[in-house]
């Protein structure tokens, strides 16, 4: 169990570096706002996670289903990174006025 917990913490630490770097690249001058929203969404999901897994795990005794939900969420989250393009800013550059 300790090995798996250490591997999990290593994976989370590795991913967090990319998340905060992407927030800065995408947000530009609004990177603090983008980082704040990212943190808010992560904390809201962390709050709901135990409630979502309580029913299949504790009440039904089906921990495979509870861990499967986590695995699907992880795969979906990893898939979303294919749509993140830090080279494209969130705010379009201002178009100069023509005379």
mmCIF file with all atom_site columns, C-alpha atoms in Angstrom:
data_model
loop_
_atom_site.group_PDB
_atom_site.id
_atom_site.type_symbol
_atom_site.label_atom_id
_atom_site.label_alt_id
_atom_site.label_comp_id
_atom_site.label_asym_id
_atom_site.label_entity_id
_atom_site.label_seq_id
_atom_site.pdbx_PDB_ins_code
_atom_site.Cartn_x
_atom_site.Cartn_y
_atom_site.Cartn_z
_atom_site.occupancy
_atom_site.B_iso_or_equiv
_atom_site.pdbx_formal_charge
_atom_site.auth_seq_id
_atom_site.auth_comp_id
_atom_site.auth_asym_id
_atom_site.auth_atom_id
_atom_site.pdbx_PDB_model_num
ATOM 1  C CA . UNK A 1 1  ? 0.000   0.000  0.000   1.00 0.00 ? 1  UNK A CA 1
ATOM 2  C CA . UNK A 1 2  ? 2.831   2.385  0.819   1.00 0.00 ? 2  UNK A CA 1
ATOM 3  C CA . UNK A 1 3  ? 4.406   1.821  -2.595  1.00 0.00 ? 3  UNK A CA 1
ATOM 4  C CA . UNK A 1 4  ? 1.125   2.642  -4.345  1.00 0.00 ? 4  UNK A CA 1
ATOM 5  C CA . UNK A 1 5  ? 0.589   5.733  -2.206  1.00 0.00 ? 5  UNK A CA 1
ATOM 6  C CA . UNK A 1 6  ? 4.108   6.944  -3.039  1.00 0.00 ? 6  UNK A CA 1
ATOM 7  C CA . UNK A 1 7  ? 3.570   6.298  -6.759  1.00 0.00 ? 7  UNK A CA 1
ATOM 8  C CA . UNK A 1 8  ? 0.263   8.153  -6.604  1.00 0.00 ? 8  UNK A CA 1
ATOM 9  C CA . UNK A 1 9  ? 1.835   11.147 -4.886  1.00 0.00 ? 9  UNK A CA 1
ATOM 10 C CA . UNK A 1 10 ? 4.642   11.159 -7.456  1.00 0.00 ? 10 UNK A CA 1
ATOM 11 C CA . UNK A 1 11 ? 2.102   11.160 -10.306 1.00 0.00 ? 11 UNK A CA 1
ATOM 12 C CA . UNK A 1 12 ? 0.110   13.992 -8.733  1.00 0.00 ? 12 UNK A CA 1
ATOM 13 C CA . UNK A 1 13 ? 3.257   16.057 -8.239  1.00 0.00 ? 13 UNK A CA 1
ATOM 14 C CA . UNK A 1 14 ? 4.282   15.494 -11.839 1.00 0.00 ? 14 UNK A CA 1
ATOM 15 C CA . UNK A 1 15 ? 0.903   16.557 -13.191 1.00 0.00 ? 15 UNK A CA 1
ATOM 16 C CA . UNK A 1 16 ? 0.574   19.623 -10.971 1.00 0.00 ? 16 UNK A CA 1
ATOM 17 C CA . UNK A 1 17 ? 3.644   21.199 -12.518 1.00 0.00 ? 17 UNK A CA 1
ATOM 18 C CA . UNK A 1 18 ? 2.050   21.036 -15.969 1.00 0.00 ? 18 UNK A CA 1
ATOM 19 C CA . UNK A 1 19 ? -1.308  22.302 -14.723 1.00 0.00 ? 19 UNK A CA 1
ATOM 20 C CA . UNK A 1 20 ? 0.119   25.460 -13.175 1.00 0.00 ? 20 UNK A CA 1
ATOM 21 C CA . UNK A 1 21 ? 2.443   26.059 -16.133 1.00 0.00 ? 21 UNK A CA 1
ATOM 22 C CA . UNK A 1 22 ? -0.527  25.753 -18.508 1.00 0.00 ? 22 UNK A CA 1
ATOM 23 C CA . UNK A 1 23 ? -2.499  28.227 -16.373 1.00 0.00 ? 23 UNK A CA 1
ATOM 24 C CA . UNK A 1 24 ? 0.308   30.760 -16.727 1.00 0.00 ? 24 UNK A CA 1
ATOM 25 C CA . UNK A 1 25 ? 0.755   30.140 -20.464 1.00 0.00 ? 25 UNK A CA 1
ATOM 26 C CA . UNK A 1 26 ? -2.954  30.275 -21.245 1.00 0.00 ? 26 UNK A CA 1
ATOM 27 C CA . UNK A 1 27 ? -3.877  33.101 -18.908 1.00 0.00 ? 27 UNK A CA 1
ATOM 28 C CA . UNK A 1 28 ? -1.111  35.522 -19.790 1.00 0.00 ? 28 UNK A CA 1
ATOM 29 C CA . UNK A 1 29 ? -1.815  38.672 -17.816 1.00 0.00 ? 29 UNK A CA 1
ATOM 30 C CA . UNK A 1 30 ? -4.882  36.955 -16.309 1.00 0.00 ? 30 UNK A CA 1
ATOM 31 C CA . UNK A 1 31 ? -2.956  33.906 -15.120 1.00 0.00 ? 31 UNK A CA 1
ATOM 32 C CA . UNK A 1 32 ? -3.928  34.526 -11.487 1.00 0.00 ? 32 UNK A CA 1
ATOM 33 C CA . UNK A 1 33 ? -7.611  34.331 -12.431 1.00 0.00 ? 33 UNK A CA 1
ATOM 34 C CA . UNK A 1 34 ? -7.127  31.184 -14.506 1.00 0.00 ? 34 UNK A CA 1
ATOM 35 C CA . UNK A 1 35 ? -5.129  29.594 -11.686 1.00 0.00 ? 35 UNK A CA 1
ATOM 36 C CA . UNK A 1 36 ? -7.824  30.545 -9.172  1.00 0.00 ? 36 UNK A CA 1
ATOM 37 C CA . UNK A 1 37 ? -10.605 28.982 -11.249 1.00 0.00 ? 37 UNK A CA 1
ATOM 38 C CA . UNK A 1 38 ? -8.519  25.855 -11.786 1.00 0.00 ? 38 UNK A CA 1
ATOM 39 C CA . UNK A 1 39 ? -7.927  25.578 -8.052  1.00 0.00 ? 39 UNK A CA 1
ATOM 40 C CA . UNK A 1 40 ? -11.626 26.172 -7.296  1.00 0.00 ? 40 UNK A CA 1
ATOM 41 C CA . UNK A 1 41 ? -12.765 23.459 -9.706  1.00 0.00 ? 41 UNK A CA 1
ATOM 42 C CA . UNK A 1 42 ? -10.209 21.016 -8.326  1.00 0.00 ? 42 UNK A CA 1
ATOM 43 C CA . UNK A 1 43 ? -11.278 21.680 -4.745  1.00 0.00 ? 43 UNK A CA 1
ATOM 44 C CA . UNK A 1 44 ? -14.978 21.352 -5.581  1.00 0.00 ? 44 UNK A CA 1
ATOM 45 C CA . UNK A 1 45 ? -14.341 17.971 -7.195  1.00 0.00 ? 45 UNK A CA 1
ATOM 46 C CA . UNK A 1 46 ? -12.186 16.900 -4.257  1.00 0.00 ? 46 UNK A CA 1
ATOM 47 C CA . UNK A 1 47 ? -15.084 17.747 -1.972  1.00 0.00 ? 47 UNK A CA 1
ATOM 48 C CA . UNK A 1 48 ? -17.589 15.703 -3.985  1.00 0.00 ? 48 UNK A CA 1
ATOM 49 C CA . UNK A 1 49 ? -15.294 12.715 -4.568  1.00 0.00 ? 49 UNK A CA 1
ATOM 50 C CA . UNK A 1 50 ? -15.868 10.927 -1.255  1.00 0.00 ? 50 UNK A CA 1
ATOM 51 C CA . UNK A 1 51 ? -19.633 11.337 -1.544  1.00 0.00 ? 51 UNK A CA 1
ATOM 52 C CA . UNK A 1 52 ? -19.643 9.877  -5.059  1.00 0.00 ? 52 UNK A CA 1
ATOM 53 C CA . UNK A 1 53 ? -17.566 6.872  -4.010  1.00 0.00 ? 53 UNK A CA 1
ATOM 54 C CA . UNK A 1 54 ? -19.328 6.242  -0.710  1.00 0.00 ? 54 UNK A CA 1
ATOM 55 C CA . UNK A 1 55 ? -22.402 4.648  -2.274  1.00 0.00 ? 55 UNK A CA 1
ATOM 56 C CA . UNK A 1 56 ? -20.780 1.940  -4.423  1.00 0.00 ? 56 UNK A CA 1
ATOM 57 C CA . UNK A 1 57 ? -17.922 1.366  -2.012  1.00 0.00 ? 57 UNK A CA 1
ATOM 58 C CA . UNK A 1 58 ? -19.300 1.325  1.487   1.00 0.00 ? 58 UNK A CA 1
ATOM 59 C CA . UNK A 1 59 ? -23.015 0.759  0.972   1.00 0.00 ? 59 UNK A CA 1
ATOM 60 C CA . UNK A 1 60 ? -22.830 -1.826 -1.812  1.00 0.00 ? 60 UNK A CA 1
ATOM 61 C CA . UNK A 1 61 ? -19.389 -3.239 -1.029  1.00 0.00 ? 61 UNK A CA 1
ATOM 62 C CA . UNK A 1 62 ? -18.368 -2.781 -4.666  1.00 0.00 ? 62 UNK A CA 1
ATOM 63 C CA . UNK A 1 63 ? -14.947 -1.144 -4.428  1.00 0.00 ? 63 UNK A CA 1
ATOM 64 C CA . UNK A 1 64 ? -14.106 -2.171 -7.999  1.00 0.00 ? 64 UNK A CA 1
ATOM 65 C CA . UNK A 1 65 ? -16.893 0.106  -9.234  1.00 0.00 ? 65 UNK A CA 1
ATOM 66 C CA . UNK A 1 66 ? -15.753 2.931  -6.955  1.00 0.00 ? 66 UNK A CA 1
ATOM 67 C CA . UNK A 1 67 ? -12.162 2.670  -8.211  1.00 0.00 ? 67 UNK A CA 1
ATOM 68 C CA . UNK A 1 68 ? -13.430 2.274  -11.783 1.00 0.00 ? 68 UNK A CA 1
ATOM 69 C CA . UNK A 1 69 ? -15.185 5.633  -11.505 1.00 0.00 ? 69 UNK A CA 1
ATOM 70 C CA . UNK A 1 70 ? -11.869 7.176  -10.460 1.00 0.00 ? 70 UNK A CA 1
ATOM 71 C CA . UNK A 1 71 ? -10.083 5.492  -13.369 1.00 0.00 ? 71 UNK A CA 1
ATOM 72 C CA . UNK A 1 72 ? -12.637 6.756  -15.902 1.00 0.00 ? 72 UNK A CA 1
ATOM 73 C CA . UNK A 1 73 ? -12.396 10.278 -14.479 1.00 0.00 ? 73 UNK A CA 1
ATOM 74 C CA . UNK A 1 74 ? -8.609  10.122 -14.742 1.00 0.00 ? 74 UNK A CA 1
ATOM 75 C CA . UNK A 1 75 ? -8.696  8.931  -18.356 1.00 0.00 ? 75 UNK A CA 1
ATOM 76 C CA . UNK A 1 76 ? -11.231 11.624 -19.284 1.00 0.00 ? 76 UNK A CA 1
ATOM 77 C CA . UNK A 1 77 ? -9.110  14.269 -17.583 1.00 0.00 ? 77 UNK A CA 1
ATOM 78 C CA . UNK A 1 78 ? -5.995  13.089 -19.399 1.00 0.00 ? 78 UNK A CA 1
ATOM 79 C CA . UNK A 1 79 ? -7.919  13.158 -22.674 1.00 0.00 ? 79 UNK A CA 1
ATOM 80 C CA . UNK A 1 80 ? -8.912  16.775 -22.097 1.00 0.00 ? 80 UNK A CA 1
ATOM 81 C CA . UNK A 1 81 ? -5.229  17.768 -22.200 1.00 0.00 ? 81 UNK A CA 1
ATOM 82 C CA . UNK A 1 82 ? -5.204  17.016 -25.936 1.00 0.00 ? 82 UNK A CA 1
ATOM 83 C CA . UNK A 1 83 ? -7.440  20.067 -26.377 1.00 0.00 ? 83 UNK A CA 1
ATOM 84 C CA . UNK A 1 84 ? -5.240  22.433 -24.345 1.00 0.00 ? 84 UNK A CA 1
ATOM 85 C CA . UNK A 1 85 ? -2.978  24.560 -26.529 1.00 0.00 ? 85 UNK A CA 1
ATOM 86 C CA . UNK A 1 86 ? -0.769  26.861 -24.429 1.00 0.00 ? 86 UNK A CA 1
ATOM 87 C CA . UNK A 1 87 ? 0.614   28.488 -27.561 1.00 0.00 ? 87 UNK A CA 1
ATOM 88 C CA . UNK A 1 88 ? -2.841  29.971 -28.208 1.00 0.00 ? 88 UNK A CA 1
ATOM 89 C CA . UNK A 1 89 ? -3.680  32.700 -25.674 1.00 0.00 ? 89 UNK A CA 1
ATOM 90 C CA . UNK A 1 90 ? -7.167  32.894 -24.202 1.00 0.00 ? 90 UNK A CA 1
ATOM 91 C CA . UNK A 1 91 ? -7.449  36.580 -25.061 1.00 0.00 ? 91 UNK A CA 1
ATOM 92 C CA . UNK A 1 92 ? -7.090  37.515 -28.719 1.00 0.00 ? 92 UNK A CA 1
ATOM 93 C CA . UNK A 1 93 ? -4.503  40.209 -29.447 1.00 0.00 ? 93 UNK A CA 1
ATOM 94 C CA . UNK A 1 94 ? -5.924  43.679 -29.957 1.00 0.00 ? 94 UNK A CA 1
ATOM 95 C CA . UNK A 1 95 ? -6.455  44.634 -33.569 1.00 0.00 ? 95 UNK A CA 1
ATOM 96 C CA . UNK A 1 96 ? -4.918  48.039 -34.370 1.00 0.00 ? 96 UNK A CA 1
ATOM 97 C CA . UNK A 1 97 ? -7.405  50.669 -35.460 1.00 0.00 ? 97 UNK A CA 1
ATOM 98 C CA . UNK A 1 98 ? -7.235  51.638 -39.106 1.00 0.00 ? 98 UNK A CA 1
ATOM 99 C CA . UNK A 1 99 ? -7.627  55.229 -40.224 1.00 0.00 ? 99 UNK A CA 1
#
